[in-house]
Amino acid sequence: MIVAEIGSGGWPRALEAVRRAGFEGETILVGSAALQPAAEGLRARFVPAEPGASAQRQRAQGLAASRAELAASVSEDYIVDAAWLAAARSAEADVTCGPVTPPAGAGWAARAAWMWEYAHLPAAEAAGPIAAREAAWIPAGNVVYRRAALPLDELAAAASEIEAHGALAARGLRFVRDPRLRAGYRPPSPAAFLRDRKRWSAEWARRAGRSRPIAVAAALALPLVLPARQARWWLPRPGWRLRFAAALPAFLAFSVAQALGELSVALGPRRP
């Protein structure tokens, strides 16, 4: 059972990957009503997303619509194979996640995007139980859930996958990392990635609800804070200093995009 994430552009790629891996079960796609014809053309079950639903809300809708014991959430930006499918089918924990790696032959922009998104993850070979404090940060697009263990109403109410997985860990659900559940990250174009960074940052700022002065100050600090955080993650790793230096211009661009996203909320009209 596969639940593909939101996004019309990535659906064909996501389905091609899982079907090439040998998956023949039910596929659920969640999105706006305008995308239903595309889902039908892809031989997938369509679940209309609620207006304005976040990515996490849409994942929860897909999980609620599933009839399978195990449900895998697959990002439209990930590449999976037969080994991934075998690992997904044999998952035994309440929540099983796998590593996300850059695809073979990834260019400079794609590798920089991967470094930006997944610097916080342990090595791809890491395996075993995941501590509750780490569970919130697992990649939400490469997860297998045991549906009977899920409080679907809580998942739907969560503002993000970070909040959702943190709540599941707080409930005592068992999280496990399986290195066989490996997905390759295939990011969108550089322009699309920058737009995603800006949009994500704006959504985060709306949830934070900080006062205007604090929100503006926080946004202006991002071009310094975010690259520094990447440096803290990557520079101690053997062999990564030159790659970090090569990616630094991209990191600065990503930071500016996120700063603009937060500023758009901080300087925009205030909600009553």
PDB file of C-alpha atoms in Angstrom:
ATOM      1  CA  MET A   1       0.000   0.000   0.000  1.00  0.00           C
ATOM      2  CA  ILE A   2       1.557   3.311  -1.074  1.00  0.00           C
ATOM      3  CA  VAL A   3       0.406   6.811  -0.198  1.00  0.00           C
ATOM      4  CA  ALA A   4       1.972   9.315  -2.603  1.00  0.00           C
ATOM      5  CA  GLU A   5       2.393  12.850  -1.366  1.00  0.00           C
ATOM      6  CA  ILE A   6       0.742  15.959  -2.726  1.00  0.00           C
ATOM      7  CA  GLY A   7       1.749  17.626  -5.970  1.00  0.00           C
ATOM      8  CA  SER A   8       0.582  17.104  -9.534  1.00  0.00           C
ATOM      9  CA  GLY A   9       4.009  17.397 -11.123  1.00  0.00           C
ATOM     10  CA  GLY A  10       5.544  14.619  -9.076  1.00  0.00           C
ATOM     11  CA  TRP A  11       2.766  12.046  -9.216  1.00  0.00           C
ATOM     12  CA  PRO A  12       3.833  10.331 -12.448  1.00  0.00           C
ATOM     13  CA  ARG A  13       7.438  10.136 -11.256  1.00  0.00           C
ATOM     14  CA  ALA A  14       6.461   8.764  -7.852  1.00  0.00           C
ATOM     15  CA  LEU A  15       4.151   6.134  -9.309  1.00  0.00           C
ATOM     16  CA  GLU A  16       6.652   5.142 -11.974  1.00  0.00           C
ATOM     17  CA  ALA A  17       9.252   4.530  -9.275  1.00  0.00           C
ATOM     18  CA  VAL A  18       7.079   2.389  -6.992  1.00  0.00           C
ATOM     19  CA  ARG A  19       5.585   0.384  -9.849  1.00  0.00           C
ATOM     20  CA  ARG A  20       8.981  -0.191 -11.420  1.00  0.00           C
ATOM     21  CA  ALA A  21      10.015  -1.528  -8.013  1.00  0.00           C
ATOM     22  CA  GLY A  22       7.265  -4.134  -8.310  1.00  0.00           C
ATOM     23  CA  PHE A  23       4.418  -2.592  -6.313  1.00  0.00           C
ATOM     24  CA  GLU A  24       0.980  -3.695  -7.520  1.00  0.00           C
ATOM     25  CA  GLY A  25      -1.235  -2.767  -4.578  1.00  0.00           C
ATOM     26  CA  GLU A  26      -3.581   0.135  -4.021  1.00  0.00           C
ATOM     27  CA  THR A  27      -2.158   3.602  -4.592  1.00  0.00           C
ATOM     28  CA  ILE A  28      -3.799   6.649  -3.025  1.00  0.00           C
ATOM     29  CA  LEU A  29      -3.142  10.146  -4.318  1.00  0.00           C
ATOM     30  CA  VAL A  30      -4.295  13.211  -2.410  1.00  0.00           C
ATOM     31  CA  GLY A  31      -4.721  16.609  -4.044  1.00  0.00           C
ATOM     32  CA  SER A  32      -7.073  19.322  -5.236  1.00  0.00           C
ATOM     33  CA  ALA A  33     -10.200  18.303  -7.143  1.00  0.00           C
ATOM     34  CA  ALA A  34      -8.755  19.677 -10.375  1.00  0.00           C
ATOM     35  CA  LEU A  35      -6.145  16.914 -10.298  1.00  0.00           C
ATOM     36  CA  GLN A  36      -8.623  14.028 -10.165  1.00  0.00           C
ATOM     37  CA  PRO A  37      -8.497  13.295 -13.934  1.00  0.00           C
ATOM     38  CA  ALA A  38      -4.718  12.974 -13.711  1.00  0.00           C
ATOM     39  CA  ALA A  39      -5.027  10.513 -10.831  1.00  0.00           C
ATOM     40  CA  GLU A  40      -7.526   8.402 -12.753  1.00  0.00           C
ATOM     41  CA  GLY A  41      -5.179   8.346 -15.721  1.00  0.00           C
ATOM     42  CA  LEU A  42      -2.469   6.987 -13.440  1.00  0.00           C
ATOM     43  CA  ARG A  43      -4.693   4.120 -12.237  1.00  0.00           C
ATOM     44  CA  ALA A  44      -4.724   5.453  -8.705  1.00  0.00           C
ATOM     45  CA  ARG A  45      -7.418   6.031  -6.112  1.00  0.00           C
ATOM     46  CA  PHE A  46      -8.005   9.752  -5.651  1.00  0.00           C
ATOM     47  CA  VAL A  47      -8.782  11.479  -2.342  1.00  0.00           C
ATOM     48  CA  PRO A  48      -9.702  15.173  -2.678  1.00  0.00           C
ATOM     49  CA  ALA A  49      -7.714  17.356  -0.332  1.00  0.00           C
ATOM     50  CA  GLU A  50      -9.470  19.772   1.946  1.00  0.00           C
ATOM     51  CA  PRO A  51      -9.061  23.409   0.810  1.00  0.00           C
ATOM     52  CA  GLY A  52      -5.842  24.856   2.152  1.00  0.00           C
ATOM     53  CA  ALA A  53      -4.780  21.553   3.714  1.00  0.00           C
ATOM     54  CA  SER A  54      -1.111  21.292   4.650  1.00  0.00           C
ATOM     55  CA  ALA A  55       1.097  18.491   3.372  1.00  0.00           C
ATOM     56  CA  GLN A  56       0.743  16.767   6.745  1.00  0.00           C
ATOM     57  CA  ARG A  57      -3.049  17.046   6.621  1.00  0.00           C
ATOM     58  CA  GLN A  58      -3.073  15.520   3.152  1.00  0.00           C
ATOM     59  CA  ARG A  59      -0.885  12.625   4.279  1.00  0.00           C
ATOM     60  CA  ALA A  60      -3.307  12.018   7.140  1.00  0.00           C
ATOM     61  CA  GLN A  61      -6.203  11.985   4.660  1.00  0.00           C
ATOM     62  CA  GLY A  62      -4.420   9.353   2.607  1.00  0.00           C
ATOM     63  CA  LEU A  63      -3.701   7.217   5.658  1.00  0.00           C
ATOM     64  CA  ALA A  64      -7.325   7.473   6.788  1.00  0.00           C
ATOM     65  CA  ALA A  65      -8.518   6.367   3.343  1.00  0.00           C
ATOM     66  CA  SER A  66      -6.230   3.345   3.277  1.00  0.00           C
ATOM     67  CA  ARG A  67      -7.511  -0.137   3.987  1.00  0.00           C
ATOM     68  CA  ALA A  68      -4.080  -1.738   4.340  1.00  0.00           C
ATOM     69  CA  GLU A  69      -2.279  -2.849   7.486  1.00  0.00           C
ATOM     70  CA  LEU A  70       0.916  -1.130   6.338  1.00  0.00           C
ATOM     71  CA  ALA A  71       0.896   2.222   4.558  1.00  0.00           C
ATOM     72  CA  ALA A  72       3.993   3.807   3.049  1.00  0.00           C
ATOM     73  CA  SER A  73       4.244   7.552   2.533  1.00  0.00           C
ATOM     74  CA  VAL A  74       6.399   8.205  -0.536  1.00  0.00           C
ATOM     75  CA  SER A  75       7.523  11.676  -1.531  1.00  0.00           C
ATOM     76  CA  GLU A  76       7.153  12.701  -5.139  1.00  0.00           C
ATOM     77  CA  ASP A  77      10.812  13.780  -4.971  1.00  0.00           C
ATOM     78  CA  TYR A  78      12.165  10.356  -3.968  1.00  0.00           C
ATOM     79  CA  ILE A  79      13.365   7.421  -6.079  1.00  0.00           C
ATOM     80  CA  VAL A  80      12.788   3.918  -4.689  1.00  0.00           C
ATOM     81  CA  ASP A  81      13.636   0.424  -5.914  1.00  0.00           C
ATOM     82  CA  ALA A  82      12.829  -3.245  -5.334  1.00  0.00           C
ATOM     83  CA  ALA A  83      15.008  -3.422  -2.206  1.00  0.00           C
ATOM     84  CA  TRP A  84      13.049  -0.501  -0.762  1.00  0.00           C
ATOM     85  CA  LEU A  85       9.759  -2.256  -1.530  1.00  0.00           C
ATOM     86  CA  ALA A  86      10.888  -5.484   0.137  1.00  0.00           C
ATOM     87  CA  ALA A  87      11.901  -3.544   3.244  1.00  0.00           C
ATOM     88  CA  ALA A  88       8.574  -1.699   3.292  1.00  0.00           C
ATOM     89  CA  ARG A  89       6.615  -4.949   3.089  1.00  0.00           C
ATOM     90  CA  SER A  90       8.545  -6.465   5.993  1.00  0.00           C
ATOM     91  CA  ALA A  91       8.309  -3.445   8.324  1.00  0.00           C
ATOM     92  CA  GLU A  92       7.309  -4.479  11.841  1.00  0.00           C
ATOM     93  CA  ALA A  93       7.611  -1.304  13.926  1.00  0.00           C
ATOM     94  CA  ASP A  94       4.799   1.193  14.401  1.00  0.00           C
ATOM     95  CA  VAL A  95       6.799   3.668  12.308  1.00  0.00           C
ATOM     96  CA  THR A  96       9.712   2.593  10.105  1.00  0.00           C
ATOM     97  CA  CYS A  97      11.845   5.125   8.272  1.00  0.00           C
ATOM     98  CA  GLY A  98      14.844   4.913   5.986  1.00  0.00           C
ATOM     99  CA  PRO A  99      17.732   7.084   4.816  1.00  0.00           C
ATOM    100  CA  VAL A 100      17.496   9.606   2.004  1.00  0.00           C
ATOM    101  CA  THR A 101      20.549   9.855  -0.234  1.00  0.00           C
ATOM    102  CA  PRO A 102      21.454  12.002  -3.246  1.00  0.00           C
ATOM    103  CA  PRO A 103      20.763  10.151  -6.520  1.00  0.00           C
ATOM    104  CA  ALA A 104      23.667   8.883  -8.566  1.00  0.00           C
ATOM    105  CA  GLY A 105      25.126  11.593 -10.764  1.00  0.00           C
ATOM    106  CA  ALA A 106      23.473  14.419  -8.827  1.00  0.00           C
ATOM    107  CA  GLY A 107      24.630  17.846  -9.991  1.00  0.00           C
ATOM    108  CA  TRP A 108      25.824  20.722  -7.848  1.00  0.00           C
ATOM    109  CA  ALA A 109      22.378  22.216  -7.226  1.00  0.00           C
ATOM    110  CA  ALA A 110      20.748  18.857  -6.448  1.00  0.00           C
ATOM    111  CA  ARG A 111      23.514  17.855  -4.043  1.00  0.00           C
ATOM    112  CA  ALA A 112      23.356  21.239  -2.294  1.00  0.00           C
ATOM    113  CA  ALA A 113      19.577  20.849  -1.912  1.00  0.00           C
ATOM    114  CA  TRP A 114      20.068  17.370  -0.446  1.00  0.00           C
ATOM    115  CA  MET A 115      22.687  18.662   2.005  1.00  0.00           C
ATOM    116  CA  TRP A 116      20.333  21.469   3.033  1.00  0.00           C
ATOM    117  CA  GLU A 117      17.363  19.186   3.612  1.00  0.00           C
ATOM    118  CA  TYR A 118      19.013  16.180   5.243  1.00  0.00           C
ATOM    119  CA  ALA A 119      22.094  17.390   7.127  1.00  0.00           C
ATOM    120  CA  HIS A 120      20.432  16.438  10.413  1.00  0.00           C
ATOM    121  CA  LEU A 121      20.103  12.754   9.492  1.00  0.00           C
ATOM    122  CA  PRO A 122      22.570  10.097  10.668  1.00  0.00           C
ATOM    123  CA  ALA A 123      24.648   8.062   8.228  1.00  0.00           C
ATOM    124  CA  ALA A 124      22.697   6.020   5.684  1.00  0.00           C
ATOM    125  CA  GLU A 125      23.910   2.795   7.320  1.00  0.00           C
ATOM    126  CA  ALA A 126      22.424   3.690  10.720  1.00  0.00           C
ATOM    127  CA  ALA A 127      19.882   1.150  11.945  1.00  0.00           C
ATOM    128  CA  GLY A 128      17.799   0.301  14.978  1.00  0.00           C
ATOM    129  CA  PRO A 129      15.384   2.058  17.350  1.00  0.00           C
ATOM    130  CA  ILE A 130      14.951   5.829  17.103  1.00  0.00           C
ATOM    131  CA  ALA A 131      14.894   7.826  20.324  1.00  0.00           C
ATOM    132  CA  ALA A 132      11.787   9.902  20.979  1.00  0.00           C
ATOM    133  CA  ARG A 133      13.740  13.166  20.732  1.00  0.00           C
ATOM    134  CA  GLU A 134      14.901  12.199  17.210  1.00  0.00           C
ATOM    135  CA  ALA A 135      11.610  10.811  15.931  1.00  0.00           C
ATOM    136  CA  ALA A 136      10.176  14.201  14.980  1.00  0.00           C
ATOM    137  CA  TRP A 137      12.928  14.757  12.406  1.00  0.00           C
ATOM    138  CA  ILE A 138      12.615  11.620  10.289  1.00  0.00           C
ATOM    139  CA  PRO A 139      11.931  12.210   6.550  1.00  0.00           C
ATOM    140  CA  ALA A 140       8.142  12.213   6.236  1.00  0.00           C
ATOM    141  CA  GLY A 141       8.272  11.086   2.599  1.00  0.00           C
ATOM    142  CA  ASN A 142      10.047   7.793   3.310  1.00  0.00           C
ATOM    143  CA  VAL A 143       8.031   6.215   6.101  1.00  0.00           C
ATOM    144  CA  VAL A 144       6.054   3.007   6.586  1.00  0.00           C
ATOM    145  CA  TYR A 145       3.261   3.167   9.155  1.00  0.00           C
ATOM    146  CA  ARG A 146       1.397   0.363  10.921  1.00  0.00           C
ATOM    147  CA  ARG A 147      -2.045   1.893  10.580  1.00  0.00           C
ATOM    148  CA  ALA A 148      -3.595   0.196  13.618  1.00  0.00           C
ATOM    149  CA  ALA A 149      -1.175   2.105  15.854  1.00  0.00           C
ATOM    150  CA  LEU A 150      -1.936   5.538  14.424  1.00  0.00           C
ATOM    151  CA  PRO A 151      -4.202   8.136  16.072  1.00  0.00           C
ATOM    152  CA  LEU A 152      -5.424   9.452  12.727  1.00  0.00           C
ATOM    153  CA  ASP A 153      -7.252  12.419  14.247  1.00  0.00           C
ATOM    154  CA  GLU A 154      -4.033  13.641  15.875  1.00  0.00           C
ATOM    155  CA  LEU A 155      -2.110  13.227  12.634  1.00  0.00           C
ATOM    156  CA  ALA A 156      -4.712  15.285  10.791  1.00  0.00           C
ATOM    157  CA  ALA A 157      -4.608  18.045  13.416  1.00  0.00           C
ATOM    158  CA  ALA A 158      -0.799  18.339  13.397  1.00  0.00           C
ATOM    159  CA  ALA A 159       0.571  21.436  11.687  1.00  0.00           C
ATOM    160  CA  SER A 160       3.562  19.608  10.217  1.00  0.00           C
ATOM    161  CA  GLU A 161       5.187  16.192   9.972  1.00  0.00           C
ATOM    162  CA  ILE A 162       7.598  17.299  12.712  1.00  0.00           C
ATOM    163  CA  GLU A 163       4.704  17.910  15.088  1.00  0.00           C
ATOM    164  CA  ALA A 164       2.942  14.718  13.973  1.00  0.00           C
ATOM    165  CA  HIS A 165       5.897  12.404  14.504  1.00  0.00           C
ATOM    166  CA  GLY A 166       6.755  14.117  17.772  1.00  0.00           C
ATOM    167  CA  ALA A 167       3.223  13.419  19.002  1.00  0.00           C
ATOM    168  CA  LEU A 168       3.458   9.765  17.941  1.00  0.00           C
ATOM    169  CA  ALA A 169       6.747   9.380  19.799  1.00  0.00           C
ATOM    170  CA  ALA A 170       5.220  11.002  22.897  1.00  0.00           C
ATOM    171  CA  ARG A 171       2.476   8.367  22.768  1.00  0.00           C
ATOM    172  CA  GLY A 172       5.129   5.674  22.977  1.00  0.00           C
ATOM    173  CA  LEU A 173       4.927   4.375  19.424  1.00  0.00           C
ATOM    174  CA  ARG A 174       7.979   2.388  18.354  1.00  0.00           C
ATOM    175  CA  PHE A 175      10.152   4.109  15.730  1.00  0.00           C
ATOM    176  CA  VAL A 176      12.827   2.126  13.866  1.00  0.00           C
ATOM    177  CA  ARG A 177      15.380   3.121  11.222  1.00  0.00           C
ATOM    178  CA  ASP A 178      15.913   0.504   8.483  1.00  0.00           C
ATOM    179  CA  PRO A 179      18.851   1.200   6.119  1.00  0.00           C
ATOM    180  CA  ARG A 180      17.258  -1.048   3.472  1.00  0.00           C
ATOM    181  CA  LEU A 181      14.423   1.472   3.157  1.00  0.00           C
ATOM    182  CA  ARG A 182      16.691   3.764   1.166  1.00  0.00           C
ATOM    183  CA  ALA A 183      15.275   6.477  -1.098  1.00  0.00           C
ATOM    184  CA  GLY A 184      17.183   8.706  -3.497  1.00  0.00           C
ATOM    185  CA  TYR A 185      16.360  12.409  -3.323  1.00  0.00           C
ATOM    186  CA  ARG A 186      15.526  13.996  -6.663  1.00  0.00           C
ATOM    187  CA  PRO A 187      14.832  17.666  -5.860  1.00  0.00           C
ATOM    188  CA  PRO A 188      12.838  19.981  -8.116  1.00  0.00           C
ATOM    189  CA  SER A 189      14.538  22.598 -10.250  1.00  0.00           C
ATOM    190  CA  PRO A 190      16.604  25.221  -8.387  1.00  0.00           C
ATOM    191  CA  ALA A 191      13.898  27.844  -8.947  1.00  0.00           C
ATOM    192  CA  ALA A 192      11.177  25.508  -7.667  1.00  0.00           C
ATOM    193  CA  PHE A 193      13.294  24.569  -4.654  1.00  0.00           C
ATOM    194  CA  LEU A 194      13.735  28.243  -3.767  1.00  0.00           C
ATOM    195  CA  ARG A 195       9.971  28.782  -4.038  1.00  0.00           C
ATOM    196  CA  ASP A 196       9.398  25.789  -1.780  1.00  0.00           C
ATOM    197  CA  ARG A 197      11.829  27.185   0.795  1.00  0.00           C
ATOM    198  CA  LYS A 198      10.056  30.550   0.771  1.00  0.00           C
ATOM    199  CA  ARG A 199       6.603  28.986   1.052  1.00  0.00           C
ATOM    200  CA  TRP A 200       7.640  26.602   3.838  1.00  0.00           C
ATOM    201  CA  SER A 201       9.228  29.440   5.801  1.00  0.00           C
ATOM    202  CA  ALA A 202       6.109  31.580   5.453  1.00  0.00           C
ATOM    203  CA  GLU A 203       3.936  28.724   6.726  1.00  0.00           C
ATOM    204  CA  TRP A 204       6.248  28.234   9.684  1.00  0.00           C
ATOM    205  CA  ALA A 205       6.153  31.960  10.497  1.00  0.00           C
ATOM    206  CA  ARG A 206       2.337  31.962  10.473  1.00  0.00           C
ATOM    207  CA  ARG A 207       2.270  29.082  12.947  1.00  0.00           C
ATOM    208  CA  ALA A 208       4.866  30.760  15.174  1.00  0.00           C
ATOM    209  CA  GLY A 209       2.709  33.889  15.536  1.00  0.00           C
ATOM    210  CA  ARG A 210       5.518  36.083  16.844  1.00  0.00           C
ATOM    211  CA  SER A 211       5.219  39.830  17.326  1.00  0.00           C
ATOM    212  CA  ARG A 212       6.220  41.961  14.337  1.00  0.00           C
ATOM    213  CA  PRO A 213       9.571  43.250  15.737  1.00  0.00           C
ATOM    214  CA  ILE A 214      10.695  39.783  16.804  1.00  0.00           C
ATOM    215  CA  ALA A 215       9.531  38.221  13.538  1.00  0.00           C
ATOM    216  CA  VAL A 216      11.405  40.803  11.445  1.00  0.00           C
ATOM    217  CA  ALA A 217      14.581  40.401  13.500  1.00  0.00           C
ATOM    218  CA  ALA A 218      14.396  36.617  13.239  1.00  0.00           C
ATOM    219  CA  ALA A 219      13.902  36.767   9.469  1.00  0.00           C
ATOM    220  CA  LEU A 220      16.848  39.119   8.963  1.00  0.00           C
ATOM    221  CA  ALA A 221      19.080  36.792  10.969  1.00  0.00           C
ATOM    222  CA  LEU A 222      18.357  33.728   8.835  1.00  0.00           C
ATOM    223  CA  PRO A 223      21.021  34.373   6.132  1.00  0.00           C
ATOM    224  CA  LEU A 224      23.594  34.132   8.917  1.00  0.00           C
ATOM    225  CA  VAL A 225      22.020  31.552  11.204  1.00  0.00           C
ATOM    226  CA  LEU A 226      21.050  28.903   8.651  1.00  0.00           C
ATOM    227  CA  PRO A 227      24.430  28.561   6.863  1.00  0.00           C
ATOM    228  CA  ALA A 228      26.096  28.497  10.295  1.00  0.00           C
ATOM    229  CA  ARG A 229      23.850  25.620  11.299  1.00  0.00           C
ATOM    230  CA  GLN A 230      24.795  23.747   8.128  1.00  0.00           C
ATOM    231  CA  ALA A 231      28.463  24.335   8.947  1.00  0.00           C
ATOM    232  CA  ARG A 232      27.950  22.877  12.410  1.00  0.00           C
ATOM    233  CA  TRP A 233      26.447  19.733  10.882  1.00  0.00           C
ATOM    234  CA  TRP A 234      28.782  19.196   7.935  1.00  0.00           C
ATOM    235  CA  LEU A 235      32.247  20.502   8.835  1.00  0.00           C
ATOM    236  CA  PRO A 236      32.961  17.931  11.582  1.00  0.00           C
ATOM    237  CA  ARG A 237      32.326  15.076   9.115  1.00  0.00           C
ATOM    238  CA  PRO A 238      35.466  13.690   7.461  1.00  0.00           C
ATOM    239  CA  GLY A 239      35.714  14.561   3.785  1.00  0.00           C
ATOM    240  CA  TRP A 240      32.902  17.116   3.733  1.00  0.00           C
ATOM    241  CA  ARG A 241      34.720  20.443   4.091  1.00  0.00           C
ATOM    242  CA  LEU A 242      35.302  21.003   0.376  1.00  0.00           C
ATOM    243  CA  ARG A 243      31.757  19.908  -0.454  1.00  0.00           C
ATOM    244  CA  PHE A 244      30.401  22.299   2.144  1.00  0.00           C
ATOM    245  CA  ALA A 245      32.459  25.152   0.675  1.00  0.00           C
ATOM    246  CA  ALA A 246      31.179  24.325  -2.812  1.00  0.00           C
ATOM    247  CA  ALA A 247      27.570  24.311  -1.593  1.00  0.00           C
ATOM    248  CA  LEU A 248      27.848  27.511   0.460  1.00  0.00           C
ATOM    249  CA  PRO A 249      26.592  29.863  -2.331  1.00  0.00           C
ATOM    250  CA  ALA A 250      23.488  27.690  -2.655  1.00  0.00           C
ATOM    251  CA  PHE A 251      23.028  27.688   1.127  1.00  0.00           C
ATOM    252  CA  LEU A 252      23.080  31.480   1.123  1.00  0.00           C
ATOM    253  CA  ALA A 253      20.423  31.544  -1.613  1.00  0.00           C
ATOM    254  CA  PHE A 254      18.253  29.075   0.316  1.00  0.00           C
ATOM    255  CA  SER A 255      18.642  31.197   3.461  1.00  0.00           C
ATOM    256  CA  VAL A 256      17.590  34.369   1.659  1.00  0.00           C
ATOM    257  CA  ALA A 257      14.528  32.578   0.243  1.00  0.00           C
ATOM    258  CA  GLN A 258      13.488  31.488   3.727  1.00  0.00           C
ATOM    259  CA  ALA A 259      14.129  34.973   5.093  1.00  0.00           C
ATOM    260  CA  LEU A 260      11.875  36.438   2.395  1.00  0.00           C
ATOM    261  CA  GLY A 261       9.181  33.933   3.319  1.00  0.00           C
ATOM    262  CA  GLU A 262       9.266  34.967   6.964  1.00  0.00           C
ATOM    263  CA  LEU A 263       9.400  38.667   6.077  1.00  0.00           C
ATOM    264  CA  SER A 264       6.321  38.320   3.865  1.00  0.00           C
ATOM    265  CA  VAL A 265       4.412  37.246   6.971  1.00  0.00           C
ATOM    266  CA  ALA A 266       6.093  39.622   9.427  1.00  0.00           C
ATOM    267  CA  LEU A 267       5.448  42.682   7.239  1.00  0.00           C
ATOM    268  CA  GLY A 268       2.070  41.577   5.933  1.00  0.00           C
ATOM    269  CA  PRO A 269      -1.361  42.275   7.416  1.00  0.00           C
ATOM    270  CA  ARG A 270      -1.764  40.986  10.952  1.00  0.00           C
ATOM    271  CA  ARG A 271      -4.495  38.513  11.740  1.00  0.00           C
ATOM    272  CA  PRO A 272      -7.062  39.673  14.292  1.00  0.00           C
TER     273      PRO A 272
END
